[in-house]
Amino acid sequence: MRIGHVPSEAEIGARRARNRALGLALFGLVALFYVTTMAKLGLHLPGM
Amino acid sequence: MTDIGLEARVRLSTATPGDYFQLLKPRVMSLVVFTALVGIVIAPHAPHALIDAISLLAIALGAGASGALNQWWDADIDAVMSRTRNRPIPAGRIGADEALAFGLTLSVFAVTLLGLAANWFAAFLLAFTIAYYVVVYSMWLKRRTVENIVIGGAAGALPPVVGWAAATGSLSFEPLVLFAIIFLWTPPHFWALALLKSDDYARAGVPMLPVVLGPDVTRRRILLYALVVAPVGLAPWALGFAGPVFGIVAAVGGVAFVGFALAVHLKREGVPARRAAGRMFGFSILWLAALFATLAAERLFS
């Protein structure tokens, strides 16, 4: 027997979309700070 | 101890990433990005495409954070206005506390990013802009005084100043002139909208000029502001930091601005009155965009 709230399909879908967006945002954050650091230090980015 | 009743209260959010994007007020954000970009472009500095782009992103995120915090605070009045009742909070897609957390997190992130990428003076100005929009305009002025957008307009006028500061680390009279143009442009722009949406504002209890002092006073003030903002639009050319193309655009645009304001002043009844207000609102956006685009284009292609 399951106790507690059973998420609906809509809730699961929305949560999945939010998780993906959050993952992308975190990846973007890491990339942004890396790029900013390289640029501020006057270093060249690989391939640029 | 029982969990009866608990299940009924628990519900996972159905908010999508798109709803959070809507919290950022993307249309306002695009205007902020545009004016801040012009501030960066005309600033005397050795352009660094990456740093300038990151600065612009930080300013955009700061504007988005302001929008989220504004929607958090104004959720009750947004719910009763036709223009805003489908926003994520009044529509029930995002909780007010979620919007608050999102806005605060984004504010801290935007200010930190600008400080690290550009300089801390620009970051301070961005923080000041966010605080001014949320605390001074949204929380303090908007529901209390008929002069809400006159004073509150300073928040929307600051992005080119922040952009200039991000590029140079200092201030000068040029960004302050751009500030003055947007600051003086804001009241006639929003009063034209308020003439069209005065029922909405009245229902929400927001003391916009047409609601408190009536449409005729609003029309007179729109004309007065137009008579001031038109010559101020010429200031960049008169002060020597814009070229002749800008001078022509500002002169022609200024005459048209006054013309549209005059039409609003003269047409006071029925459909022609609404049409005049709608045209004033639409043209005011075009006027500001044309001035700033010309200023940037002259600098980029000279």
Tab-separated table of C-alpha atoms in Angstrom:
chain	number	residue	atom	x	y	z
A	1	MET	CA	0.000	0.000	0.000
A	2	ARG	CA	1.387	3.409	-0.960
A	3	ILE	CA	1.196	6.099	1.658
A	4	GLY	CA	1.098	9.780	0.782
A	5	HIS	CA	0.617	11.677	-2.413
A	6	VAL	CA	0.802	9.855	-5.736
A	7	PRO	CA	1.875	12.403	-8.362
A	8	SER	CA	-0.278	12.711	-11.444
A	9	GLU	CA	1.149	12.460	-14.955
A	10	ALA	CA	0.982	16.249	-15.292
A	11	GLU	CA	2.876	16.729	-12.037
A	12	ILE	CA	5.523	14.195	-13.017
A	13	GLY	CA	5.941	15.769	-16.465
A	14	ALA	CA	6.240	19.277	-15.042
A	15	ARG	CA	8.732	18.127	-12.410
A	16	ARG	CA	10.838	16.409	-15.074
A	17	ALA	CA	10.844	19.574	-17.199
A	18	ARG	CA	11.841	21.682	-14.188
A	19	ASN	CA	14.641	19.264	-13.296
A	20	ARG	CA	15.999	19.406	-16.825
A	21	ALA	CA	15.863	23.201	-16.848
A	22	LEU	CA	17.606	23.296	-13.469
A	23	GLY	CA	20.309	20.935	-14.743
A	24	LEU	CA	20.865	23.073	-17.800
A	25	ALA	CA	20.954	26.230	-15.667
A	26	LEU	CA	23.558	24.686	-13.350
A	27	PHE	CA	25.648	23.583	-16.307
A	28	GLY	CA	25.338	27.079	-17.763
A	29	LEU	CA	26.400	28.538	-14.418
A	30	VAL	CA	29.541	26.432	-14.309
A	31	ALA	CA	30.373	27.279	-17.934
A	32	LEU	CA	29.715	30.968	-17.318
A	33	PHE	CA	32.020	31.184	-14.308
A	34	TYR	CA	34.693	29.231	-16.173
A	35	VAL	CA	34.488	31.520	-19.190
A	36	THR	CA	34.392	34.648	-16.999
A	37	THR	CA	37.442	33.523	-15.054
A	38	MET	CA	39.392	32.762	-18.225
A	39	ALA	CA	38.446	36.088	-19.772
A	40	LYS	CA	39.290	38.105	-16.645
A	41	LEU	CA	42.655	36.398	-16.379
A	42	GLY	CA	43.306	37.173	-20.024
A	43	LEU	CA	43.648	33.527	-20.890
A	44	HIS	CA	42.544	32.067	-24.178
A	45	LEU	CA	39.739	29.564	-24.228
A	46	PRO	CA	40.415	26.278	-25.986
A	47	GLY	CA	39.440	26.651	-29.608
A	48	MET	CA	38.998	30.427	-29.404
B	1	MET	CA	-1.203	10.318	14.478
B	2	THR	CA	-2.760	10.102	11.070
B	3	ASP	CA	-2.038	11.432	7.630
B	4	ILE	CA	-5.737	11.746	6.808
B	5	GLY	CA	-6.193	15.163	5.208
B	6	LEU	CA	-2.516	15.483	4.490
B	7	GLU	CA	-2.894	13.775	1.144
B	8	ALA	CA	-5.590	16.204	0.114
B	9	ARG	CA	-3.315	19.162	0.805
B	10	VAL	CA	-0.209	17.794	-0.877
B	11	ARG	CA	0.108	18.642	-4.521
B	12	LEU	CA	3.224	18.858	-6.609
B	13	SER	CA	3.727	21.987	-8.618
B	14	THR	CA	2.780	21.817	-12.278
B	15	ALA	CA	4.863	24.880	-13.100
B	16	THR	CA	6.921	24.490	-16.255
B	17	PRO	CA	10.210	26.221	-17.088
B	18	GLY	CA	8.122	28.417	-19.397
B	19	ASP	CA	6.148	29.701	-16.410
B	20	TYR	CA	9.366	30.707	-14.667
B	21	PHE	CA	10.498	32.416	-17.865
B	22	GLN	CA	7.223	34.353	-17.863
B	23	LEU	CA	8.008	35.489	-14.301
B	24	LEU	CA	11.015	37.321	-15.724
B	25	LYS	CA	8.762	39.652	-17.760
B	26	PRO	CA	10.619	38.898	-20.990
B	27	ARG	CA	9.265	41.919	-22.896
B	28	VAL	CA	10.440	44.345	-20.224
B	29	MET	CA	13.701	42.422	-20.040
B	30	SER	CA	14.263	42.851	-23.790
B	31	LEU	CA	13.940	46.643	-23.464
B	32	VAL	CA	16.357	46.616	-20.526
B	33	VAL	CA	18.853	44.524	-22.507
B	34	PHE	CA	18.554	46.847	-25.471
B	35	THR	CA	19.105	50.086	-23.532
B	36	ALA	CA	21.909	48.548	-21.463
B	37	LEU	CA	23.574	47.358	-24.661
B	38	VAL	CA	23.524	50.919	-25.986
B	39	GLY	CA	25.092	52.078	-22.720
B	40	ILE	CA	27.892	49.538	-23.247
B	41	VAL	CA	28.332	50.319	-26.944
B	42	ILE	CA	28.756	54.084	-26.499
B	43	ALA	CA	30.998	53.728	-23.434
B	44	PRO	CA	34.644	54.553	-24.104
B	45	HIS	CA	36.353	51.234	-23.406
B	46	ALA	CA	38.354	48.542	-25.106
B	47	PRO	CA	35.506	46.228	-26.093
B	48	HIS	CA	35.830	42.673	-24.863
B	49	ALA	CA	33.036	40.732	-26.554
B	50	LEU	CA	32.875	38.028	-23.907
B	51	ILE	CA	32.971	40.274	-20.854
B	52	ASP	CA	30.504	42.702	-22.434
B	53	ALA	CA	28.160	39.815	-23.299
B	54	ILE	CA	28.354	38.396	-19.771
B	55	SER	CA	27.721	41.873	-18.336
B	56	LEU	CA	24.664	42.179	-20.541
B	57	LEU	CA	23.460	38.742	-19.432
B	58	ALA	CA	23.879	39.750	-15.787
B	59	ILE	CA	21.879	42.952	-16.359
B	60	ALA	CA	19.179	40.921	-18.151
B	61	LEU	CA	19.001	38.463	-15.252
B	62	GLY	CA	18.805	41.376	-12.808
B	63	ALA	CA	15.878	42.792	-14.786
B	64	GLY	CA	14.244	39.354	-14.786
B	65	ALA	CA	14.740	39.055	-11.040
B	66	SER	CA	13.039	42.432	-10.575
B	67	GLY	CA	10.126	41.202	-12.669
B	68	ALA	CA	9.765	38.032	-10.589
B	69	LEU	CA	9.867	39.968	-7.304
B	70	ASN	CA	7.411	42.520	-8.694
B	71	GLN	CA	4.995	39.716	-9.641
B	72	TRP	CA	5.414	38.165	-6.207
B	73	TRP	CA	4.447	41.432	-4.510
B	74	ASP	CA	1.687	42.388	-6.948
B	75	ALA	CA	0.029	38.959	-7.262
B	76	ASP	CA	-3.177	40.221	-5.618
B	77	ILE	CA	-3.685	43.132	-7.993
B	78	ASP	CA	-2.490	41.125	-10.998
B	79	ALA	CA	-5.334	38.688	-10.266
B	80	VAL	CA	-8.012	41.342	-10.809
B	81	MET	CA	-6.558	43.021	-13.903
B	82	SER	CA	-7.426	41.515	-17.288
B	83	ARG	CA	-3.957	42.363	-18.631
B	84	THR	CA	-2.174	40.411	-15.899
B	85	ARG	CA	-4.516	37.764	-14.492
B	86	ASN	CA	-2.941	34.999	-16.594
B	87	ARG	CA	0.498	35.590	-15.112
B	88	PRO	CA	1.918	32.468	-13.412
B	89	ILE	CA	1.149	33.440	-9.796
B	90	PRO	CA	-2.465	34.679	-10.124
B	91	ALA	CA	-3.185	31.795	-12.510
B	92	GLY	CA	-2.005	29.375	-9.791
B	93	ARG	CA	0.831	27.805	-11.766
B	94	ILE	CA	3.588	29.119	-9.475
B	95	GLY	CA	3.283	29.743	-5.748
B	96	ALA	CA	4.066	33.226	-4.405
B	97	ASP	CA	6.792	31.808	-2.144
B	98	GLU	CA	8.378	30.023	-5.119
B	99	ALA	CA	8.432	33.291	-7.073
B	100	LEU	CA	9.988	35.105	-4.101
B	101	ALA	CA	12.732	32.484	-3.754
B	102	PHE	CA	13.326	32.498	-7.501
B	103	GLY	CA	13.540	36.300	-7.661
B	104	LEU	CA	15.862	36.622	-4.664
B	105	THR	CA	18.179	33.854	-5.885
B	106	LEU	CA	18.322	35.355	-9.343
B	107	SER	CA	19.014	38.841	-7.915
B	108	VAL	CA	21.987	37.595	-5.903
B	109	PHE	CA	23.261	35.617	-8.870
B	110	ALA	CA	22.908	38.535	-11.315
B	111	VAL	CA	24.648	41.038	-9.031
B	112	THR	CA	27.454	38.598	-8.211
B	113	LEU	CA	27.971	37.737	-11.851
B	114	LEU	CA	28.185	41.405	-12.858
B	115	GLY	CA	30.601	42.106	-10.020
B	116	LEU	CA	32.878	39.245	-11.006
B	117	ALA	CA	32.666	39.756	-14.764
B	118	ALA	CA	32.738	43.565	-14.913
B	119	ASN	CA	33.220	45.497	-11.684
B	120	TRP	CA	31.574	45.962	-8.305
B	121	PHE	CA	30.480	49.541	-8.992
B	122	ALA	CA	28.254	48.276	-11.825
B	123	ALA	CA	27.106	45.423	-9.582
B	124	PHE	CA	26.132	47.956	-6.904
B	125	LEU	CA	24.163	49.960	-9.475
B	126	LEU	CA	22.372	46.784	-10.604
B	127	ALA	CA	21.512	45.894	-7.003
B	128	PHE	CA	20.283	49.468	-6.485
B	129	THR	CA	18.126	49.214	-9.630
B	130	ILE	CA	16.539	45.933	-8.475
B	131	ALA	CA	15.908	47.334	-4.985
B	132	TYR	CA	14.493	50.571	-6.400
B	133	TYR	CA	12.064	48.730	-8.681
B	134	VAL	CA	10.911	46.250	-6.064
B	135	VAL	CA	10.968	48.282	-2.853
B	136	VAL	CA	10.567	51.916	-3.920
B	137	TYR	CA	8.258	51.411	-6.917
B	138	SER	CA	6.358	48.146	-6.318
B	139	MET	CA	6.086	48.135	-2.535
B	140	TRP	CA	6.024	51.820	-1.720
B	141	LEU	CA	4.839	54.007	-4.597
B	142	LYS	CA	2.643	51.926	-6.875
B	143	ARG	CA	-0.382	51.637	-4.581
B	144	ARG	CA	0.095	54.896	-2.704
B	145	THR	CA	0.599	57.786	-5.067
B	146	VAL	CA	-0.540	59.030	-8.418
B	147	GLU	CA	3.093	59.887	-9.120
B	148	ASN	CA	4.023	56.166	-8.941
B	149	ILE	CA	5.459	55.859	-12.416
B	150	VAL	CA	6.937	59.376	-12.426
B	151	ILE	CA	9.276	58.526	-9.546
B	152	GLY	CA	9.356	54.776	-10.141
B	153	GLY	CA	10.396	55.335	-13.740
B	154	ALA	CA	13.956	55.830	-12.523
B	155	ALA	CA	14.315	52.040	-12.236
B	156	GLY	CA	13.590	51.547	-15.913
B	157	ALA	CA	15.915	54.399	-16.821
B	158	LEU	CA	18.965	52.974	-15.057
B	159	PRO	CA	19.975	50.069	-17.382
B	160	PRO	CA	22.053	52.201	-19.793
B	161	VAL	CA	23.791	53.689	-16.754
B	162	VAL	CA	24.537	50.180	-15.452
B	163	GLY	CA	25.757	49.171	-18.921
B	164	TRP	CA	28.098	52.160	-19.111
B	165	ALA	CA	29.369	51.471	-15.582
B	166	ALA	CA	29.954	47.805	-16.447
B	167	ALA	CA	32.092	48.828	-19.412
B	168	THR	CA	34.032	51.683	-17.807
B	169	GLY	CA	33.808	51.240	-14.037
B	170	SER	CA	32.722	54.855	-13.719
B	171	LEU	CA	29.989	57.331	-14.646
B	172	SER	CA	29.827	60.286	-16.981
B	173	PHE	CA	27.244	62.728	-18.298
B	174	GLU	CA	26.425	60.611	-21.396
B	175	PRO	CA	24.680	57.751	-19.527
B	176	LEU	CA	22.942	60.323	-17.338
B	177	VAL	CA	21.503	61.928	-20.476
B	178	LEU	CA	20.231	58.507	-21.577
B	179	PHE	CA	18.790	58.089	-18.085
B	180	ALA	CA	16.990	61.433	-18.439
B	181	ILE	CA	15.523	60.461	-21.811
B	182	ILE	CA	14.012	57.199	-20.504
B	183	PHE	CA	12.980	58.817	-17.214
B	184	LEU	CA	11.002	61.534	-19.010
B	185	TRP	CA	9.664	59.088	-21.616
B	186	THR	CA	8.180	56.716	-19.019
B	187	PRO	CA	5.192	58.788	-17.763
B	188	PRO	CA	3.624	59.614	-21.150
B	189	HIS	CA	4.237	56.036	-22.274
B	190	PHE	CA	2.483	54.476	-19.281
B	191	TRP	CA	-0.227	57.130	-19.039
B	192	ALA	CA	-1.222	56.333	-22.625
B	193	LEU	CA	-1.594	52.690	-21.554
B	194	ALA	CA	-3.402	53.752	-18.385
B	195	LEU	CA	-5.950	55.694	-20.460
B	196	LEU	CA	-6.764	52.430	-22.241
B	197	LYS	CA	-6.751	50.293	-19.100
B	198	SER	CA	-8.115	52.722	-16.504
B	199	ASP	CA	-11.004	50.360	-15.584
B	200	ASP	CA	-8.478	47.639	-14.842
B	201	TYR	CA	-6.375	49.931	-12.674
B	202	ALA	CA	-9.470	51.244	-10.874
B	203	ARG	CA	-10.652	47.694	-10.129
B	204	ALA	CA	-7.225	46.834	-8.747
B	205	GLY	CA	-7.073	50.040	-6.690
B	206	VAL	CA	-3.889	51.269	-8.343
B	207	PRO	CA	-3.915	55.082	-8.264
B	208	MET	CA	-2.915	55.709	-11.849
B	209	LEU	CA	-3.365	59.245	-13.099
B	210	PRO	CA	-6.572	58.655	-15.157
B	211	VAL	CA	-8.162	56.869	-12.195
B	212	VAL	CA	-7.382	59.577	-9.643
B	213	LEU	CA	-7.372	62.854	-11.578
B	214	GLY	CA	-9.316	61.784	-14.650
B	215	PRO	CA	-8.516	61.305	-18.339
B	216	ASP	CA	-8.400	65.004	-19.238
B	217	VAL	CA	-5.671	65.798	-16.702
B	218	THR	CA	-3.824	62.703	-17.969
B	219	ARG	CA	-4.069	63.919	-21.570
B	220	ARG	CA	-2.760	67.354	-20.588
B	221	ARG	CA	0.179	65.815	-18.718
B	222	ILE	CA	1.010	63.517	-21.640
B	223	LEU	CA	1.222	66.595	-23.867
B	224	LEU	CA	3.342	68.494	-21.327
B	225	TYR	CA	5.754	65.590	-20.994
B	226	ALA	CA	5.912	65.224	-24.775
B	227	LEU	CA	6.894	68.893	-25.058
B	228	VAL	CA	9.739	68.229	-22.613
B	229	VAL	CA	10.893	64.811	-23.810
B	230	ALA	CA	11.090	65.816	-27.487
B	231	PRO	CA	13.893	68.391	-26.989
B	232	VAL	CA	15.589	66.212	-24.359
B	233	GLY	CA	15.734	63.503	-27.032
B	234	LEU	CA	17.978	65.836	-29.015
B	235	ALA	CA	20.424	66.233	-26.116
B	236	PRO	CA	22.883	63.492	-27.211
B	237	TRP	CA	23.336	65.281	-30.534
B	238	ALA	CA	23.401	68.770	-28.951
B	239	LEU	CA	26.000	67.638	-26.405
B	240	GLY	CA	28.169	66.103	-29.096
B	241	PHE	CA	28.079	62.407	-28.361
B	242	ALA	CA	25.682	61.566	-31.173
B	243	GLY	CA	25.986	62.378	-34.846
B	244	PRO	CA	23.802	64.073	-37.458
B	245	VAL	CA	21.734	60.970	-38.251
B	246	PHE	CA	20.739	60.793	-34.618
B	247	GLY	CA	19.936	64.513	-34.695
B	248	ILE	CA	17.569	64.015	-37.643
B	249	VAL	CA	15.908	60.939	-36.122
B	250	ALA	CA	15.489	62.706	-32.775
B	251	ALA	CA	14.132	65.887	-34.398
B	252	VAL	CA	11.618	64.093	-36.636
B	253	GLY	CA	10.746	61.650	-33.852
B	254	GLY	CA	10.308	64.486	-31.376
B	255	VAL	CA	7.881	66.333	-33.654
B	256	ALA	CA	5.926	63.096	-34.189
B	257	PHE	CA	5.943	62.422	-30.422
B	258	VAL	CA	4.362	65.827	-29.781
B	259	GLY	CA	1.946	65.215	-32.664
B	260	PHE	CA	0.720	61.928	-31.213
B	261	ALA	CA	0.434	63.534	-27.759
B	262	LEU	CA	-1.551	66.408	-29.278
B	263	ALA	CA	-3.930	63.898	-30.885
B	264	VAL	CA	-4.439	62.266	-27.463
B	265	HIS	CA	-5.123	65.716	-25.991
B	266	LEU	CA	-7.652	66.684	-28.657
B	267	LYS	CA	-9.538	63.398	-29.171
B	268	ARG	CA	-11.340	62.833	-25.916
B	269	GLU	CA	-14.370	60.700	-26.718
B	270	GLY	CA	-15.098	57.174	-27.895
B	271	VAL	CA	-13.155	55.150	-30.405
B	272	PRO	CA	-10.988	58.039	-31.730
B	273	ALA	CA	-9.812	58.738	-28.155
B	274	ARG	CA	-8.876	55.100	-27.571
B	275	ARG	CA	-7.194	54.902	-30.943
B	276	ALA	CA	-5.158	58.044	-30.222
B	277	ALA	CA	-4.027	56.638	-26.859
B	278	GLY	CA	-3.127	53.307	-28.482
B	279	ARG	CA	-1.091	55.068	-31.157
B	280	MET	CA	0.654	57.198	-28.543
B	281	PHE	CA	1.578	54.074	-26.591
B	282	GLY	CA	2.843	52.241	-29.682
B	283	PHE	CA	4.736	55.214	-31.074
B	284	SER	CA	6.435	55.946	-27.763
B	285	ILE	CA	8.051	52.476	-27.892
B	286	LEU	CA	9.122	53.041	-31.476
B	287	TRP	CA	10.529	56.487	-30.613
B	288	LEU	CA	12.697	55.187	-27.790
B	289	ALA	CA	13.867	52.183	-29.806
B	290	ALA	CA	14.730	54.367	-32.815
B	291	LEU	CA	16.720	56.852	-30.739
B	292	PHE	CA	18.770	54.225	-28.931
B	293	ALA	CA	19.276	52.085	-32.045
B	294	THR	CA	20.512	55.115	-34.008
B	295	LEU	CA	22.855	56.111	-31.216
B	296	ALA	CA	24.399	52.629	-31.139
B	297	ALA	CA	24.503	52.251	-34.932
B	298	GLU	CA	26.279	55.587	-35.383
B	299	ARG	CA	28.908	54.523	-32.864
B	300	LEU	CA	29.344	51.057	-34.359
B	301	PHE	CA	29.520	52.134	-38.006
B	302	SER	CA	31.374	55.435	-37.700
